[in-house]
Short mmCIF file of C-alpha atoms in Angstrom, two decimals:
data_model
loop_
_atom_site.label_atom_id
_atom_site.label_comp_id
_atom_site.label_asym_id
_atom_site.label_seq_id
_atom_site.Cartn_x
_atom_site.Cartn_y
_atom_site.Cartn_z
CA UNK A 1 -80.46 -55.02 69.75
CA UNK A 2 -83.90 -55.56 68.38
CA UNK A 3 -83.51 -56.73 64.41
CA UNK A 4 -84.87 -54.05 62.98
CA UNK A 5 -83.75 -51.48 60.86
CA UNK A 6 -83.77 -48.87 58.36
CA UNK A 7 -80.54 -48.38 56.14
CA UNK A 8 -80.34 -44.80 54.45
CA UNK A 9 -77.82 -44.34 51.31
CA UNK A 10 -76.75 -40.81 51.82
CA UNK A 11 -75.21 -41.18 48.45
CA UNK A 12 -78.63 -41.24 46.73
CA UNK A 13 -79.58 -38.56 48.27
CA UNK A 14 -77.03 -36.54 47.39
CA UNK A 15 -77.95 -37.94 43.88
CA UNK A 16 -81.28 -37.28 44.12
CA UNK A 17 -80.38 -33.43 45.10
CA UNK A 18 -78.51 -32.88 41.96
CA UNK A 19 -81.00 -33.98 40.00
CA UNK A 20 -82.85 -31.46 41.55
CA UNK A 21 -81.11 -28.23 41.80
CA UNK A 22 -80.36 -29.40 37.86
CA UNK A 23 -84.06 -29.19 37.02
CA UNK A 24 -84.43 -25.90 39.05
CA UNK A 25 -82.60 -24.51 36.25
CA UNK A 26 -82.39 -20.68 37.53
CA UNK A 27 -84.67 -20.90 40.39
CA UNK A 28 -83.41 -21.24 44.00
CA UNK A 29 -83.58 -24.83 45.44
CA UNK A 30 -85.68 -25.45 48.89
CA UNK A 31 -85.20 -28.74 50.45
CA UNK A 32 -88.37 -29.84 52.28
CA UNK A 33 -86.63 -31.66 55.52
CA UNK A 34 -89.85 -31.73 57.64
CA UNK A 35 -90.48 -34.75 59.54
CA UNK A 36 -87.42 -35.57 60.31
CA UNK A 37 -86.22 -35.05 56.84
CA UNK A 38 -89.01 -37.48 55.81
CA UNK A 39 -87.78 -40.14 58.37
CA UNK A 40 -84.51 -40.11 56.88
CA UNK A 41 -82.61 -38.23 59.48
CA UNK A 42 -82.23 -34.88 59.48
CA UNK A 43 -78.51 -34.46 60.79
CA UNK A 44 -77.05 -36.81 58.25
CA UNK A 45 -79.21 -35.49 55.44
CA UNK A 46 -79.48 -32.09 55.73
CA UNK A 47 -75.25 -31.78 55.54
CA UNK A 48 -75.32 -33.99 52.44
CA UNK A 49 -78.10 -31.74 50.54
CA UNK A 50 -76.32 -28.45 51.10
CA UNK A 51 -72.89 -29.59 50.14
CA UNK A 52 -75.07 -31.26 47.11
CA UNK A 53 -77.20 -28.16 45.67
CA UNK A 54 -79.34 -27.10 48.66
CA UNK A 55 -79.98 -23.40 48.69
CA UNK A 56 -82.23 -23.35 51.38
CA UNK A 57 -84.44 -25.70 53.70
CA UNK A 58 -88.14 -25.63 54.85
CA UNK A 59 -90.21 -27.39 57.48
CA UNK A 60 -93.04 -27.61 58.92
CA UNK A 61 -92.94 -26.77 62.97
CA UNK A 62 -90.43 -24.61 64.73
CA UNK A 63 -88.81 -27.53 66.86
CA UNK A 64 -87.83 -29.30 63.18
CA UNK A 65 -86.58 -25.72 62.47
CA UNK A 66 -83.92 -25.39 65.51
CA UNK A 67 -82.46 -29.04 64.51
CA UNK A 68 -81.96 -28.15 60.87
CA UNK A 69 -80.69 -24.41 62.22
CA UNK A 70 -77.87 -26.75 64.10
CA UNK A 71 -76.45 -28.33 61.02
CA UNK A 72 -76.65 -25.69 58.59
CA UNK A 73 -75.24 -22.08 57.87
CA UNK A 74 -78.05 -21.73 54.96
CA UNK A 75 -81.99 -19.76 55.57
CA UNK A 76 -84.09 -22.22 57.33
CA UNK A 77 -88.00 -21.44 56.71
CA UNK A 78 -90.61 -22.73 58.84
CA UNK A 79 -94.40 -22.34 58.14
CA UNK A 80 -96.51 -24.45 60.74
CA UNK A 81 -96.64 -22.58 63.83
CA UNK A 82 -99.35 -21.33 66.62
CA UNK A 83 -99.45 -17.92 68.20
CA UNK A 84 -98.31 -19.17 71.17
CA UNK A 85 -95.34 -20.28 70.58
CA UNK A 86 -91.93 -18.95 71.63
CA UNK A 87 -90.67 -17.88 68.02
CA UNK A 88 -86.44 -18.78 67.30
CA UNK A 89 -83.74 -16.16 65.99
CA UNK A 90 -82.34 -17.19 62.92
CA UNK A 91 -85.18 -18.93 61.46
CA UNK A 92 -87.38 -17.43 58.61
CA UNK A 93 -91.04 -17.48 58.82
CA UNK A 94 -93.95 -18.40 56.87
CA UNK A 95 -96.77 -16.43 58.09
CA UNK A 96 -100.31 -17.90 57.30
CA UNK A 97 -102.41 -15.64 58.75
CA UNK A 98 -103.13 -11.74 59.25
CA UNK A 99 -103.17 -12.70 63.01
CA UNK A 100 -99.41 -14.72 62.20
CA UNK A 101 -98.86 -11.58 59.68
CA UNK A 102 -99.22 -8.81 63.03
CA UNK A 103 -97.29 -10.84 65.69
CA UNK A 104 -94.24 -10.75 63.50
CA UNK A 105 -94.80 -7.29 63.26
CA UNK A 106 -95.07 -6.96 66.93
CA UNK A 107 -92.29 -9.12 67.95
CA UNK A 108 -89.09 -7.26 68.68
CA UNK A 109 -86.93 -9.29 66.60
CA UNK A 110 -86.63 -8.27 62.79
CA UNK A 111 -86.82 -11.57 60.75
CA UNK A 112 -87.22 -12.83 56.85
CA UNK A 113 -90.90 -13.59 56.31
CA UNK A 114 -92.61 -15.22 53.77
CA UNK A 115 -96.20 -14.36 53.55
CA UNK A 116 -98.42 -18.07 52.64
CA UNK A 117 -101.22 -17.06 50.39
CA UNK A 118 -104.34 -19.47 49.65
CA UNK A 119 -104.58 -19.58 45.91
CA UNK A 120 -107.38 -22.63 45.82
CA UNK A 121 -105.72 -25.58 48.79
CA UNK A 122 -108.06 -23.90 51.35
CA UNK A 123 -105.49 -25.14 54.21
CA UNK A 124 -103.00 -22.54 55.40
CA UNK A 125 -102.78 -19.23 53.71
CA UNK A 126 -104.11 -15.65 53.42
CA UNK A 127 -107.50 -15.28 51.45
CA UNK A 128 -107.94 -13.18 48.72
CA UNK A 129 -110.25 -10.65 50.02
CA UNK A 130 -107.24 -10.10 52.75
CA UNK A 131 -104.57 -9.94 50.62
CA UNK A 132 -104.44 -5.93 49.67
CA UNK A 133 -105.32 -5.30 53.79
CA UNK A 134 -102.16 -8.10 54.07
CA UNK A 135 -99.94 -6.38 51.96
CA UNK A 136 -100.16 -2.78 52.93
CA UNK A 137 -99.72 -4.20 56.31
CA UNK A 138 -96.46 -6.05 55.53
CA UNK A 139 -94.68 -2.92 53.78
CA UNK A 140 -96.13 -0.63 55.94
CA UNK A 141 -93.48 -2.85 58.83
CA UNK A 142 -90.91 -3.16 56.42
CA UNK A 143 -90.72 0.09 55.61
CA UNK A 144 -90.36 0.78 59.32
CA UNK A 145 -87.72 -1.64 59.43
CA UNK A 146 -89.35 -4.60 61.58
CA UNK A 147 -89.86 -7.26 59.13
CA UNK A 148 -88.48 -8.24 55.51
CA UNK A 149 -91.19 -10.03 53.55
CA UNK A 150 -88.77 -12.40 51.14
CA UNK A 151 -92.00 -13.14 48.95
CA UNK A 152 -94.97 -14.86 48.61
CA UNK A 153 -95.37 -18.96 48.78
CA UNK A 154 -98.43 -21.41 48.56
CA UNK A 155 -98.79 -24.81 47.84
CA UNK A 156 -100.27 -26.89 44.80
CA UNK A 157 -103.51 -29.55 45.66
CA UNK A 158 -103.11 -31.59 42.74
CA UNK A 159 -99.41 -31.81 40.57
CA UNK A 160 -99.20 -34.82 41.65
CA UNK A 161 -101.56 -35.17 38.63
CA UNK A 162 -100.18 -33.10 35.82
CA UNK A 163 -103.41 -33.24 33.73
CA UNK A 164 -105.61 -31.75 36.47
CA UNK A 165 -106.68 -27.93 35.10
CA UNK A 166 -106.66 -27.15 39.06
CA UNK A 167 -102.97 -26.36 38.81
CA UNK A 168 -103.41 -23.62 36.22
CA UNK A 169 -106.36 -22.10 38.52
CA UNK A 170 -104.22 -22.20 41.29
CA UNK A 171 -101.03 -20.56 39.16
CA UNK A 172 -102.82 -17.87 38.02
CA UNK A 173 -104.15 -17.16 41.56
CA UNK A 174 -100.81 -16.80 42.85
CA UNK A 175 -99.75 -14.57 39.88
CA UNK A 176 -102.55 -12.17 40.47
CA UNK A 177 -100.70 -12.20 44.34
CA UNK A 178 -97.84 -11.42 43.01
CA UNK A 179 -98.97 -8.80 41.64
CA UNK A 180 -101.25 -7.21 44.06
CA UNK A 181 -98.28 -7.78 46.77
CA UNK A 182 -96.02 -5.43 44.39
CA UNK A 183 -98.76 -2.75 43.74
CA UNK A 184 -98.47 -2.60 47.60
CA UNK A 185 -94.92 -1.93 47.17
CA UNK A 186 -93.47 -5.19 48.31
CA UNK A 187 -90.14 -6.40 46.19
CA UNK A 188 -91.52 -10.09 46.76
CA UNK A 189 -88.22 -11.32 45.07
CA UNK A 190 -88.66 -15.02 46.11
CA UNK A 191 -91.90 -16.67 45.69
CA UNK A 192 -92.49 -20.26 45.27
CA UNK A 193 -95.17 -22.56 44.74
CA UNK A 194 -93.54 -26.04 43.26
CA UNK A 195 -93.46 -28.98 45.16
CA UNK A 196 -91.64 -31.99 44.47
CA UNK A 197 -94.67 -33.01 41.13
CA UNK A 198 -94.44 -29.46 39.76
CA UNK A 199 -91.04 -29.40 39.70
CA UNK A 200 -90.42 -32.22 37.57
CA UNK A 201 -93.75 -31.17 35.13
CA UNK A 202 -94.15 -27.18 35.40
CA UNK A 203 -91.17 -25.62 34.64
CA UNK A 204 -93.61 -22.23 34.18
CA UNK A 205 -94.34 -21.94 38.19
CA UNK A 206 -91.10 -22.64 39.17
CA UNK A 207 -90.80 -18.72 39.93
CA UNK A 208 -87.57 -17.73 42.00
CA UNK A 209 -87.74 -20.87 44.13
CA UNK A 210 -88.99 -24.60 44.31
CA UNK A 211 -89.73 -26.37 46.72
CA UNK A 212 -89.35 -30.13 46.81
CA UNK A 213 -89.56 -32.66 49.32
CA UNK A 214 -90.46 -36.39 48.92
CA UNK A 215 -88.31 -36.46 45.33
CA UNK A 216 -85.02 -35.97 47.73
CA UNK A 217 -85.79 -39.32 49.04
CA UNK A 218 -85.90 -41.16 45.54
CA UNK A 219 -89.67 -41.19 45.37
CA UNK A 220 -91.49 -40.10 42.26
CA UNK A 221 -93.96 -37.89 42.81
CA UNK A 222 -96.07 -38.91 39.47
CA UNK A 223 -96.69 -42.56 38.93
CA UNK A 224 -95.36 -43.51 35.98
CA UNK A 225 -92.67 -40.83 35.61
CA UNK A 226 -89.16 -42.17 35.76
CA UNK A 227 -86.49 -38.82 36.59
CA UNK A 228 -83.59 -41.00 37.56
CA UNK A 229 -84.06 -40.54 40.99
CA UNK A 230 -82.60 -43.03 43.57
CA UNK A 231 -84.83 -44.33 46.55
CA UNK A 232 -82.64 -43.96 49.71
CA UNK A 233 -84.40 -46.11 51.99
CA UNK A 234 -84.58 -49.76 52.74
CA UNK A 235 -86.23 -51.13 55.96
CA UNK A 236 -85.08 -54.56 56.70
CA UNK A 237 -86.25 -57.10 59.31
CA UNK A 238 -84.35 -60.54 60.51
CA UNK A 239 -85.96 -64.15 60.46
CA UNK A 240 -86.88 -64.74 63.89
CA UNK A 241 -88.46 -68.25 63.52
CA UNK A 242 -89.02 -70.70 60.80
CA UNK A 243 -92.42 -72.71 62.21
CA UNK A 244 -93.62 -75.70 60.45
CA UNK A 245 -97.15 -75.94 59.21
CA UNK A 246 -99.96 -78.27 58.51
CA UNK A 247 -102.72 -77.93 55.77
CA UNK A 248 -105.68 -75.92 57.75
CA UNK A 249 -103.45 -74.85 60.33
CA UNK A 250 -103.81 -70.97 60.95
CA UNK A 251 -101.46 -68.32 62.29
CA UNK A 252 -101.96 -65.07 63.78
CA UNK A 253 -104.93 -63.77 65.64
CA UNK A 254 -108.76 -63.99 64.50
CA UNK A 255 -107.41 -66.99 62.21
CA UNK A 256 -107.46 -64.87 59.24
CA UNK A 257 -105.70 -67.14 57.07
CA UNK A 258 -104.81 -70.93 57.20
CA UNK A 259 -102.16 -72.69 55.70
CA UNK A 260 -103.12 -74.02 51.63
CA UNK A 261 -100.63 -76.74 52.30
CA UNK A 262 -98.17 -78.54 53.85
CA UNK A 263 -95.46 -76.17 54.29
CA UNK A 264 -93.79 -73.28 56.30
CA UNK A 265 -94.35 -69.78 57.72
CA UNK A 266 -91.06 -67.04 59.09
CA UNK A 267 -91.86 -64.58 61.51
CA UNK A 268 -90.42 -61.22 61.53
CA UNK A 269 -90.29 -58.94 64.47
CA UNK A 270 -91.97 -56.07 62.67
CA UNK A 271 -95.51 -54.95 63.62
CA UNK A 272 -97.96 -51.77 64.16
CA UNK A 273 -95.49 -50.56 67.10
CA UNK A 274 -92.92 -50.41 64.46
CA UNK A 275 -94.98 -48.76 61.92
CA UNK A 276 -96.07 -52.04 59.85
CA UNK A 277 -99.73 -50.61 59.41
CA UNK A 278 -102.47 -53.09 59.97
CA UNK A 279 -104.00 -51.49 56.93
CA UNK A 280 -100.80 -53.15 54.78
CA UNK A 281 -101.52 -56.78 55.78
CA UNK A 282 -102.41 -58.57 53.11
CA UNK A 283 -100.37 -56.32 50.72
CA UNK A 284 -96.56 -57.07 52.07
CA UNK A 285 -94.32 -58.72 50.01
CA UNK A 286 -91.63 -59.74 51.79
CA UNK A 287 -87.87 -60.50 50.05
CA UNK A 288 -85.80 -63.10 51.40
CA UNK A 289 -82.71 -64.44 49.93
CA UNK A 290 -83.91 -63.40 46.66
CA UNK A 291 -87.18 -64.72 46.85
CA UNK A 292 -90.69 -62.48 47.29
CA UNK A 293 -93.04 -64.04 49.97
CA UNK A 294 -96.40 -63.11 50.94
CA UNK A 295 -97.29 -61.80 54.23
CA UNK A 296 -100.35 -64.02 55.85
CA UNK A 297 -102.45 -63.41 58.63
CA UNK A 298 -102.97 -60.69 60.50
CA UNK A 299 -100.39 -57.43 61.26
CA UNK A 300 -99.50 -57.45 65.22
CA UNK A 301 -97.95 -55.01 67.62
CA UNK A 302 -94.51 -57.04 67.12
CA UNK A 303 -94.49 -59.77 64.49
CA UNK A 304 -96.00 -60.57 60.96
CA UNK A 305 -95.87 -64.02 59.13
CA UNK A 306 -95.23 -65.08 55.93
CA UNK A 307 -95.64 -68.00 53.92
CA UNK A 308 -92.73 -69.86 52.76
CA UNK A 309 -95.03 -73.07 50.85
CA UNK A 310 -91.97 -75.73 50.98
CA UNK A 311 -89.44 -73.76 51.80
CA UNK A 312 -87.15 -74.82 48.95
CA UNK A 313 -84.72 -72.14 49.63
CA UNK A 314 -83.86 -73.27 52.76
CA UNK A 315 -84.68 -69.91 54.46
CA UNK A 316 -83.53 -69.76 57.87
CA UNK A 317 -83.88 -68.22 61.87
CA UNK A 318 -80.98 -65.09 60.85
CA UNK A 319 -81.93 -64.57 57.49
CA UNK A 320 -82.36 -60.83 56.31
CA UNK A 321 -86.43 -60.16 55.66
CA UNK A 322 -86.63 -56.62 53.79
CA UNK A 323 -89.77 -55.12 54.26
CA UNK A 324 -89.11 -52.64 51.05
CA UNK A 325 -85.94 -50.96 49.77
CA UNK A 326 -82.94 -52.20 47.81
CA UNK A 327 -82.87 -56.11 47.07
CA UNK A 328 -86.97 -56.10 47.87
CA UNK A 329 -90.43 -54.42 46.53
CA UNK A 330 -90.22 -50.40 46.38
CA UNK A 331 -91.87 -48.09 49.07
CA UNK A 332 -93.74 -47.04 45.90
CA UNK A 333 -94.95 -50.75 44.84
CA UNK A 334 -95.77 -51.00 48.72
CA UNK A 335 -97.81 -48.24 48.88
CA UNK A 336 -99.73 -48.67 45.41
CA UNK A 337 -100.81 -52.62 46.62
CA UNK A 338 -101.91 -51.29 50.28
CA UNK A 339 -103.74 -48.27 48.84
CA UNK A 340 -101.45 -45.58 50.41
CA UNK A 341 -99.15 -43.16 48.55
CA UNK A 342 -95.06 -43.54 49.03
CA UNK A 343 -94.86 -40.49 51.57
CA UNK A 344 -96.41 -42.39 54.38
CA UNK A 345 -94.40 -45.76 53.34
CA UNK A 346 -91.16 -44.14 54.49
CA UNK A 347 -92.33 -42.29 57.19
CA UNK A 348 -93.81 -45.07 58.81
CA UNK A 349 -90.52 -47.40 60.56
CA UNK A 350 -90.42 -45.77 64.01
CA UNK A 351 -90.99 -47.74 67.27
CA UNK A 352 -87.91 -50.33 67.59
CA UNK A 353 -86.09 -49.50 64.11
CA UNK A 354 -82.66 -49.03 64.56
CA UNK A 355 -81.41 -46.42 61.33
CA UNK A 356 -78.17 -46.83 59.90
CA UNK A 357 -76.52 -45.47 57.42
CA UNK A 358 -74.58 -46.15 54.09
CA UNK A 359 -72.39 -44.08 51.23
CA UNK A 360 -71.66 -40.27 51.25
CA UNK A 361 -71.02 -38.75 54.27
#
């Protein structure tokens, strides 16, 4: 077995949803499980949300849509999907288009749609001049029974940063939807806009639902906001190799770096292949037995190195190397000294990384 791994506390996340459906207060809770419930694993994680406070999960494709569908009785919304595609039963929809909007309408099987509205991300989402053409549309088929339209959603640019005024454009954009999608005659009863940032700091557009994803993980979604949330995810690496070194030898390729001093370097079998970005070298921190050491050299497809200096610890060939998580640096510190946000930290082990898991299940 390659020593590599990534060690997921379903307790904290069931922690983490609590804290969650708690600040929802009255609205409805959506767990965002996309990408593989953000590399966590969606069978294990999905089951511990929804006995936890999950009323409902949303992803991103339709293939992410049939897993959850397998492990849970609760609506399943998907909103990243082409045309083309062969659509599932039993899966509610987010349509982001008029085009997305009329093959629902055309398909024979009646479904729960959510109609995605562009209030200012200019991604996915109706535009406003469309919206009244949209909307008489969308009750014109649910009043002929082929489609239930759920509500409206959309999604936020910039809560991460609870100062920017682009939040309150965007919130009264959707409002005005709102209410041009009920002087069409839809009932719109579940609209949401929050992610995982607006959750935690606008309480105001929390509107019949939320919608959170990365703070199910344990990641804060605005630095320097503590919510007593619990980071599930630890990625952890074994000491292949403990090499000595001279003064002015190097390591690695290109000889990026050479040794200060007499001393010693520990390789780890974790590289680019595994999702160790080349863009992080330079930035790891690596804990072992306690002790922080600095990755050296360059990032390869299988290894990285890190200096030891004398080695006074006595680390050793066996010895558990944690790349972040519990007992190391955070995914957040991680991604703040490589220039990257937390999302992509724990979505990046993939390649050889065994996951395990630990607490609830």
């Amino acid at each position: 077995m390659f020593p590599l791994r990534t060690t997921i506390d379903l307790g904290a996340i069931a922690h983490n949803t609590r804290r969650l459906k708690e600040q929802a207060g009255e609205a409805k809770l959506m767990c965002v499980v996309k990408a593989d419930a953000y590399n966590h694993g969606v069978e294990k994680c999905v089951p511990v949300m929804d006995r936890n406070g999950a009323d409902a999960f949303g992803v991103a494709t339709l293939a992410e849509a049939r897993r959850v569908r397998e492990v849970t009785q609760k609506p399943v919304l998907a909103w990243l999907w082409s045309i083309h595609e062969e659509l599932p039963e039993g899966i509610d929809l987010g349509a982001p288009s008029v085009a997305h909007l009329q093959l629902l309408i055309d398909e024979p099987t009646h479904r729960t749609v959510y109609l995605m509205v562009d209030t200012g991300m200019h991604r996915s989402g109706i535009d406003e001049p469309e919206w009244e053409a949209a909307f008489k549309m969308a009750f014109e088929a649910e009043q002929a029974g082929k489609i239930e339209v759920a509500g409206l959603m959309t999604h936020l640019a910039c809560a991460d940063n609870p100062v920017d005024p682009y939040t309150d454009f965007q919130a009264e954009n959707f409002r005005k939807a709102i209410e041009a999608a009920r002087a069409a005659g839809l009932r719109v009863e579940r609209n949401h806009m929050a992610n995982s940032p607006a959750t935690w700091t606008r309480k105001d557009l929390h509107f019949d639902m939320v919608r959170p994803g990365v703070s199910l993980y344990g990641l804060e979604p605005v630095a320097g906001i503590d919510h007593d949330l619990k980071p599930a995810m630890t990625w952890v690496g074994q000491v292949i190799a403990v090499k000595p070194m001279k003064q002015g030898e190097v390591t690695s390729y290109a000889r990026t770096w050479e040794a200060p001093e007499d001393g010693y370097t520990a390789v780890i079998p974790a590289g680019y292949a595994d999702g160790v970005h080349r863009s992080w070298q330079g930035a790891l921190e690596i804990a072992i037995n306690g002790q922080t050491y600095t990755q050296v050299g360059r990032v390869s497809m299988d290894q990285i190195v890190v200096w030891l200096g004398a080695n006074e610890d006595n680390v050793q060939a066996g010895d558990e190397a944690i790349i972040f998580g519990a007992g190391g640096r955070s995914a957040t510190d991680l991604a703040k000294a490589a220039g990257t946000i937390n999302y992509e930290v724990v979505c990046a082990p993939e390649g050889r990384t065994l996951r395990t898991y630990v607490g609830e299940e």
